Short mmCIF file of C-alpha atoms in Angstrom, two decimals:
data_model
loop_
_atom_site.label_atom_id
_atom_site.label_comp_id
_atom_site.label_asym_id
_atom_site.label_seq_id
_atom_site.Cartn_x
_atom_site.Cartn_y
_atom_site.Cartn_z
CA UNK A 1 2.23 -14.86 5.78
CA UNK A 2 -0.89 -13.43 7.40
CA UNK A 3 -1.16 -14.06 11.14
CA UNK A 4 -4.65 -15.17 12.27
CA UNK A 5 -6.55 -12.63 14.39
CA UNK A 6 -6.89 -15.12 17.25
CA UNK A 7 -3.14 -15.51 17.54
CA UNK A 8 -2.71 -11.72 17.50
CA UNK A 9 -5.17 -11.38 20.39
CA UNK A 10 -3.30 -14.01 22.41
CA UNK A 11 0.02 -12.32 21.65
CA UNK A 12 -1.28 -8.88 22.72
CA UNK A 13 -2.77 -10.29 25.91
CA UNK A 14 0.47 -12.09 26.74
CA UNK A 15 2.56 -8.97 26.14
CA UNK A 16 0.26 -6.84 28.31
CA UNK A 17 0.59 -9.31 31.17
CA UNK A 18 4.36 -9.46 30.78
CA UNK A 19 4.80 -5.68 30.66
CA UNK A 20 2.07 -4.38 32.99
CA UNK A 21 4.54 -4.00 35.86
CA UNK A 22 7.30 -2.40 33.79
CA UNK A 23 8.05 0.98 35.27
CA UNK A 24 5.94 3.02 37.65
CA UNK A 25 5.30 6.73 37.32
CA UNK A 26 6.73 8.14 40.53
CA UNK A 27 8.87 10.99 41.74
CA UNK A 28 11.33 11.58 44.51
CA UNK A 29 10.99 14.73 46.59
CA UNK A 30 14.36 15.91 45.35
CA UNK A 31 13.05 15.82 41.79
CA UNK A 32 10.33 18.38 42.43
CA UNK A 33 12.66 21.36 42.35
CA UNK A 34 13.69 23.48 39.38
CA UNK A 35 11.47 21.71 36.83
CA UNK A 36 12.55 22.43 33.26
CA UNK A 37 10.74 20.51 30.55
CA UNK A 38 11.62 21.40 26.98
CA UNK A 39 12.34 18.10 25.21
CA UNK A 40 9.43 15.68 25.27
CA UNK A 41 8.85 12.24 23.79
CA UNK A 42 5.32 10.88 23.36
CA UNK A 43 5.23 7.18 22.57
CA UNK A 44 2.35 5.44 20.78
CA UNK A 45 3.85 2.63 18.67
CA UNK A 46 0.73 1.99 16.60
CA UNK A 47 -0.01 2.47 12.90
CA UNK A 48 -3.80 2.71 12.87
CA UNK A 49 -5.36 5.98 11.70
CA UNK A 50 -7.84 6.13 14.57
CA UNK A 51 -5.25 5.58 17.29
CA UNK A 52 -2.90 8.20 15.84
CA UNK A 53 -5.76 10.71 15.63
CA UNK A 54 -6.76 9.92 19.22
CA UNK A 55 -3.24 11.03 20.14
CA UNK A 56 -3.84 14.62 18.94
CA UNK A 57 -5.54 15.82 22.17
CA UNK A 58 -2.54 14.69 24.24
CA UNK A 59 -0.13 16.48 21.88
CA UNK A 60 -2.22 19.66 22.20
CA UNK A 61 -2.27 19.30 25.98
CA UNK A 62 1.53 19.08 26.08
CA UNK A 63 1.86 22.12 23.79
CA UNK A 64 -0.62 24.11 25.89
CA UNK A 65 1.33 23.24 29.04
CA UNK A 66 4.81 23.73 27.58
CA UNK A 67 4.41 26.16 24.63
CA UNK A 68 8.16 26.40 23.99
CA UNK A 69 8.72 22.64 24.02
CA UNK A 70 9.88 20.44 21.18
CA UNK A 71 8.06 17.13 20.88
CA UNK A 72 9.17 13.85 19.31
CA UNK A 73 6.66 11.11 18.49
CA UNK A 74 7.48 7.39 18.60
CA UNK A 75 4.95 5.66 16.32
CA UNK A 76 4.48 3.03 13.62
CA UNK A 77 3.69 3.38 9.94
CA UNK A 78 3.95 6.32 7.55
CA UNK A 79 0.84 8.49 8.14
CA UNK A 80 1.86 10.37 11.29
CA UNK A 81 3.71 13.21 9.45
CA UNK A 82 0.53 13.79 7.42
CA UNK A 83 -1.65 14.03 10.52
CA UNK A 84 0.75 16.38 12.33
CA UNK A 85 1.72 18.45 9.30
CA UNK A 86 0.63 21.75 10.91
CA UNK A 87 1.85 21.06 14.46
CA UNK A 88 4.86 23.37 14.68
CA UNK A 89 6.04 21.99 18.05
CA UNK A 90 6.63 18.55 16.55
CA UNK A 91 10.37 18.13 16.02
CA UNK A 92 11.04 14.53 15.04
CA UNK A 93 8.75 11.61 14.22
CA UNK A 94 10.38 8.23 14.82
CA UNK A 95 8.46 5.87 12.53
CA UNK A 96 8.83 2.15 13.10
CA UNK A 97 7.91 0.05 10.07
CA UNK A 98 4.34 -1.25 10.19
CA UNK A 99 5.70 -4.78 9.81
CA UNK A 100 8.96 -5.05 11.81
CA UNK A 101 10.46 -7.92 9.84
CA UNK A 102 9.88 -6.15 6.52
CA UNK A 103 12.65 -3.72 7.50
CA UNK A 104 14.38 -5.04 10.59
CA UNK A 105 17.24 -2.52 10.41
CA UNK A 106 14.89 0.48 10.40
CA UNK A 107 12.93 -1.14 13.23
CA UNK A 108 16.03 -1.63 15.40
CA UNK A 109 17.34 1.84 14.52
CA UNK A 110 14.07 3.37 15.72
CA UNK A 111 14.31 1.63 19.07
CA UNK A 112 17.98 2.47 19.49
CA UNK A 113 17.27 6.16 18.84
CA UNK A 114 15.38 6.26 22.15
CA UNK A 115 18.72 5.97 23.94
CA UNK A 116 20.74 8.39 21.82
CA UNK A 117 18.63 11.48 22.51
CA UNK A 118 18.07 12.92 25.97
CA UNK A 119 14.53 13.99 26.94
CA UNK A 120 13.17 15.90 29.89
CA UNK A 121 9.88 13.97 29.84
CA UNK A 122 8.61 10.82 28.15
CA UNK A 123 4.90 9.98 28.07
CA UNK A 124 3.35 6.60 27.33
CA UNK A 125 0.11 7.60 25.59
CA UNK A 126 -1.75 4.32 26.09
CA UNK A 127 -1.72 2.33 29.33
CA UNK A 128 -2.64 -0.91 27.52
CA UNK A 129 0.26 -0.77 25.08
CA UNK A 130 3.10 -3.14 26.00
CA UNK A 131 5.42 -1.56 23.42
CA UNK A 132 4.49 1.84 24.84
CA UNK A 133 5.63 0.79 28.31
CA UNK A 134 8.83 -0.78 27.00
CA UNK A 135 9.69 2.30 24.93
CA UNK A 136 9.03 4.55 27.94
CA UNK A 137 11.39 2.42 30.00
CA UNK A 138 14.02 2.43 27.24
CA UNK A 139 13.93 6.17 26.56
CA UNK A 140 16.69 8.37 27.94
CA UNK A 141 14.66 10.77 30.08
CA UNK A 142 14.68 12.27 33.56
CA UNK A 143 10.91 12.04 34.04
CA UNK A 144 8.79 9.14 32.79
CA UNK A 145 5.02 8.76 32.81
CA UNK A 146 4.14 5.11 32.17
CA UNK A 147 0.40 5.74 32.17
CA UNK A 148 -1.06 3.36 34.71
CA UNK A 149 -4.85 3.12 34.63
CA UNK A 150 -6.02 4.55 37.96
CA UNK A 151 -9.54 3.46 38.85
CA UNK A 152 -9.92 6.19 41.48
CA UNK A 153 -10.25 8.70 38.62
CA UNK A 154 -13.37 6.91 37.38
CA UNK A 155 -15.24 8.49 40.28
CA UNK A 156 -13.76 11.94 39.66
CA UNK A 157 -14.02 12.08 35.86
CA UNK A 158 -16.94 10.42 34.08
CA UNK A 159 -14.97 10.38 30.82
CA UNK A 160 -11.71 8.99 32.22
CA UNK A 161 -12.11 5.76 30.23
CA UNK A 162 -12.01 7.53 26.87
CA UNK A 163 -8.96 6.53 24.85
CA UNK A 164 -8.06 10.15 24.02
CA UNK A 165 -8.62 11.51 27.52
CA UNK A 166 -7.20 9.02 30.02
CA UNK A 167 -3.56 9.89 29.33
CA UNK A 168 -4.34 13.60 29.67
CA UNK A 169 -5.91 13.20 33.11
CA UNK A 170 -2.91 11.07 34.12
CA UNK A 171 -0.48 13.66 32.76
CA UNK A 172 -2.18 16.46 34.67
CA UNK A 173 -1.87 14.51 37.90
CA UNK A 174 1.74 13.55 37.13
CA UNK A 175 2.72 17.17 36.45
CA UNK A 176 0.93 18.43 39.55
CA UNK A 177 3.13 16.04 41.52
CA UNK A 178 6.10 17.74 39.87
CA UNK A 179 4.85 21.12 41.03
CA UNK A 180 3.41 22.27 37.70
CA UNK A 181 0.08 24.13 38.26
CA UNK A 182 -2.77 21.74 37.55
CA UNK A 183 -4.63 22.33 34.30
CA UNK A 184 -8.39 22.18 34.87
CA UNK A 185 -9.44 23.32 31.40
CA UNK A 186 -11.57 21.19 29.12
CA UNK A 187 -9.81 18.29 27.41
CA UNK A 188 -8.71 19.26 23.86
CA UNK A 189 -10.67 17.86 20.91
CA UNK A 190 -9.16 15.71 18.18
CA UNK A 191 -7.61 18.09 15.64
CA UNK A 192 -5.55 17.68 12.47
CA UNK A 193 -5.29 21.47 12.14
CA UNK A 194 -6.62 21.88 8.63
CA UNK A 195 -5.45 25.11 7.04
CA UNK A 196 -7.60 27.58 5.09
CA UNK A 197 -6.45 26.23 1.72
CA UNK A 198 -7.37 22.66 2.62
CA UNK A 199 -10.82 23.71 3.80
CA UNK A 200 -11.43 25.82 0.69
CA UNK A 201 -10.33 22.93 -1.56
CA UNK A 202 -12.77 20.67 0.30
CA UNK A 203 -15.57 23.16 -0.27
CA UNK A 204 -14.95 23.10 -4.02
CA UNK A 205 -14.85 19.31 -4.11
CA UNK A 206 -18.13 19.09 -2.21
CA UNK A 207 -19.80 21.58 -4.57
CA UNK A 208 -18.56 19.62 -7.58
CA UNK A 209 -20.73 16.66 -6.57
CA UNK A 210 -23.77 18.48 -5.11
CA UNK A 211 -23.94 21.51 -7.44
CA UNK A 212 -25.79 23.50 -4.78
CA UNK A 213 -25.20 25.30 -1.49
CA UNK A 214 -27.59 23.28 0.64
CA UNK A 215 -26.19 21.77 3.85
CA UNK A 216 -24.82 18.27 3.41
CA UNK A 217 -24.95 15.10 5.46
CA UNK A 218 -22.02 12.79 4.75
CA UNK A 219 -22.07 9.02 5.25
CA UNK A 220 -19.20 6.56 5.49
CA UNK A 221 -20.56 3.04 5.16
CA UNK A 222 -17.42 0.95 5.63
CA UNK A 223 -15.75 -0.43 8.77
CA UNK A 224 -13.58 -3.37 9.75
CA UNK A 225 -14.79 -6.79 10.90
CA UNK A 226 -17.93 -6.98 13.00
CA UNK A 227 -18.10 -3.18 13.29
CA UNK A 228 -19.32 -3.08 9.69
CA UNK A 229 -23.06 -2.72 9.05
CA UNK A 230 -24.82 -4.61 6.28
CA UNK A 231 -26.04 -3.21 2.97
CA UNK A 232 -29.62 -3.69 4.16
CA UNK A 233 -28.94 -1.72 7.34
CA UNK A 234 -27.44 1.18 5.41
CA UNK A 235 -30.22 1.11 2.83
CA UNK A 236 -32.88 1.35 5.56
CA UNK A 237 -30.93 4.06 7.36
CA UNK A 238 -30.44 6.12 4.20
CA UNK A 239 -34.13 5.96 3.30
CA UNK A 240 -35.12 7.14 6.78
CA UNK A 241 -32.50 9.90 6.65
CA UNK A 242 -33.64 11.11 3.23
CA UNK A 243 -37.26 11.25 4.38
CA UNK A 244 -36.38 13.08 7.60
CA UNK A 245 -34.05 15.67 6.03
CA UNK A 246 -35.43 16.37 2.53
CA UNK A 247 -33.69 19.77 2.33
CA UNK A 248 -30.22 18.35 2.84
CA UNK A 249 -27.77 16.84 0.38
CA UNK A 250 -26.73 13.33 1.36
CA UNK A 251 -23.38 12.15 0.03
CA UNK A 252 -21.05 9.25 0.70
CA UNK A 253 -17.33 9.35 1.39
CA UNK A 254 -15.81 6.16 -0.01
CA UNK A 255 -13.12 4.12 1.77
CA UNK A 256 -9.69 3.40 0.35
CA UNK A 257 -11.03 0.07 -0.95
CA UNK A 258 -13.46 2.07 -3.16
CA UNK A 259 -16.52 0.10 -2.07
CA UNK A 260 -19.99 1.19 -0.98
CA UNK A 261 -22.66 -0.44 1.17
CA UNK A 262 -25.10 1.76 -0.76
CA UNK A 263 -23.81 0.36 -4.07
CA UNK A 264 -22.68 3.82 -5.26
CA UNK A 265 -26.33 4.87 -5.55
CA UNK A 266 -25.85 8.38 -4.11
CA UNK A 267 -23.30 11.13 -4.90
CA UNK A 268 -19.92 10.07 -3.58
CA UNK A 269 -16.36 11.30 -3.12
CA UNK A 270 -13.19 9.22 -3.20
CA UNK A 271 -9.70 10.12 -2.04
CA UNK A 272 -6.72 8.35 -0.49
CA UNK A 273 -5.38 11.64 0.89
CA UNK A 274 -6.16 11.97 4.61
CA UNK A 275 -6.04 15.76 4.63
CA UNK A 276 -8.06 16.04 1.42
CA UNK A 277 -10.71 13.85 3.04
CA UNK A 278 -10.59 16.04 6.13
CA UNK A 279 -11.08 19.22 4.10
CA UNK A 280 -14.06 17.65 2.35
CA UNK A 281 -15.69 16.54 5.61
CA UNK A 282 -15.04 19.92 7.24
CA UNK A 283 -17.55 21.44 4.81
CA UNK A 284 -20.37 19.07 5.68
CA UNK A 285 -23.06 19.69 8.31
CA UNK A 286 -22.69 16.28 9.94
CA UNK A 287 -20.75 13.07 9.35
CA UNK A 288 -22.19 9.62 10.17
CA UNK A 289 -20.12 6.45 10.39
CA UNK A 290 -19.49 3.29 12.35
CA UNK A 291 -16.61 3.26 14.84
CA UNK A 292 -13.49 3.46 12.67
CA UNK A 293 -10.51 5.65 11.85
CA UNK A 294 -12.43 7.81 9.37
CA UNK A 295 -15.02 8.57 12.08
CA UNK A 296 -12.14 9.97 14.16
CA UNK A 297 -10.83 11.83 11.10
CA UNK A 298 -14.19 13.56 10.74
CA UNK A 299 -14.09 14.53 14.39
CA UNK A 300 -10.50 15.77 13.99
CA UNK A 301 -11.66 17.89 11.05
CA UNK A 302 -14.09 19.74 13.31
CA UNK A 303 -17.23 18.23 11.82
CA UNK A 304 -20.18 17.27 14.06
CA UNK A 305 -19.82 13.49 14.05
CA UNK A 306 -22.25 10.68 14.82
CA UNK A 307 -20.57 7.42 15.80
CA UNK A 308 -22.51 4.18 15.29
CA UNK A 309 -21.54 1.50 17.80
CA UNK A 310 -22.69 -2.08 18.17
CA UNK A 311 -19.66 -4.11 19.35
CA UNK A 312 -17.03 -1.65 20.60
CA UNK A 313 -17.30 0.45 23.74
CA UNK A 314 -18.66 3.97 23.23
CA UNK A 315 -17.01 5.13 26.45
CA UNK A 316 -13.60 4.44 24.94
CA UNK A 317 -13.98 5.76 21.40
CA UNK A 318 -17.01 8.02 20.95
CA UNK A 319 -16.54 11.38 19.18
CA UNK A 320 -16.75 14.31 21.58
CA UNK A 321 -16.25 17.52 19.60
CA UNK A 322 -19.16 20.05 19.62
CA UNK A 323 -22.56 18.63 18.60
CA UNK A 324 -21.10 15.14 18.20
CA UNK A 325 -22.58 12.06 19.81
CA UNK A 326 -22.58 8.28 19.66
CA UNK A 327 -25.36 5.72 19.63
CA UNK A 328 -25.51 2.03 20.36
CA UNK A 329 -27.52 0.73 17.43
CA UNK A 330 -28.34 -2.46 19.30
CA UNK A 331 -30.61 -0.37 21.53
CA UNK A 332 -31.42 2.62 19.30
CA UNK A 333 -33.80 2.69 16.34
CA UNK A 334 -33.26 4.73 13.19
CA UNK A 335 -36.11 6.98 14.28
CA UNK A 336 -34.34 7.59 17.59
CA UNK A 337 -31.18 8.54 15.70
CA UNK A 338 -33.19 10.98 13.56
CA UNK A 339 -34.49 12.70 16.68
CA UNK A 340 -30.94 13.06 17.99
CA UNK A 341 -29.75 14.32 14.62
CA UNK A 342 -32.25 17.18 14.70
CA UNK A 343 -30.34 18.59 17.68
CA UNK A 344 -27.19 18.63 15.52
CA UNK A 345 -28.35 19.71 12.05
CA UNK A 346 -31.48 21.61 13.13
#
């Protein structure tokens, strides 16, 4: 039985209120001596593609800080091993079933495993996740970072709100309290670590639908709920784009549902394979999409990415790899977007 969205929102709000005071990241003075962190658990019990991709900067931060560490991930769903295929520091991925009651024994086994393995550090990757806080509390670990949202950092870091960055700023502060030298480097980008073979395969797939070596602009016209733009909007946008960049190929990456807001009228590519999609996008000059998981996949593939926002908060989810940007289409015309695009594609 499908649970109505309204009930899900109430449930999430209730759980956040019930769990917001569970655990506090804090250290005793006696704990600041002889710090040895080798076994780490990062918890993000969520199955959505975008949220799991937004976790990649935190994983990189942990690896950069503790290069010899082994990292376990506590997540939901089945796609995490695909995303982290080339992350050699990842040891074990504890995957809760997407729907708990579809496999209650696997669900309970996943939670119980948090007590059977001893960690040096556990990190809750999202301060708003009630299950993240509970799993941090439940984990068998000496040090625990629950990930409280600290408003004082809003003044210090203008990007503290971003979903991929907030936990990293919190971790840096937490570790500095432990006596670990503070990392002041740039925040890592989203990254699925495509290998050379995946990128080369993507190049061949792109050529098979363009039959030329001109630079390519890739569109993704789907999104969920009220983040999705209409067929008329995409038609107007495509016509403006084609007129502005006549020397570029324009192709469409299709969603898993195999639908198109452009009615399949331009060259298109379809795949259900996340890494195959990433390799394809990595060979394009720029990727344009509404706020969704595939937008984050493009960013994680290293492609300059333009995020189209109209209902969700850019400050939380905008792409931030080189030459990427976001626009609020409620206040930005297509012509304005074209002017911004010229700074990305030339």
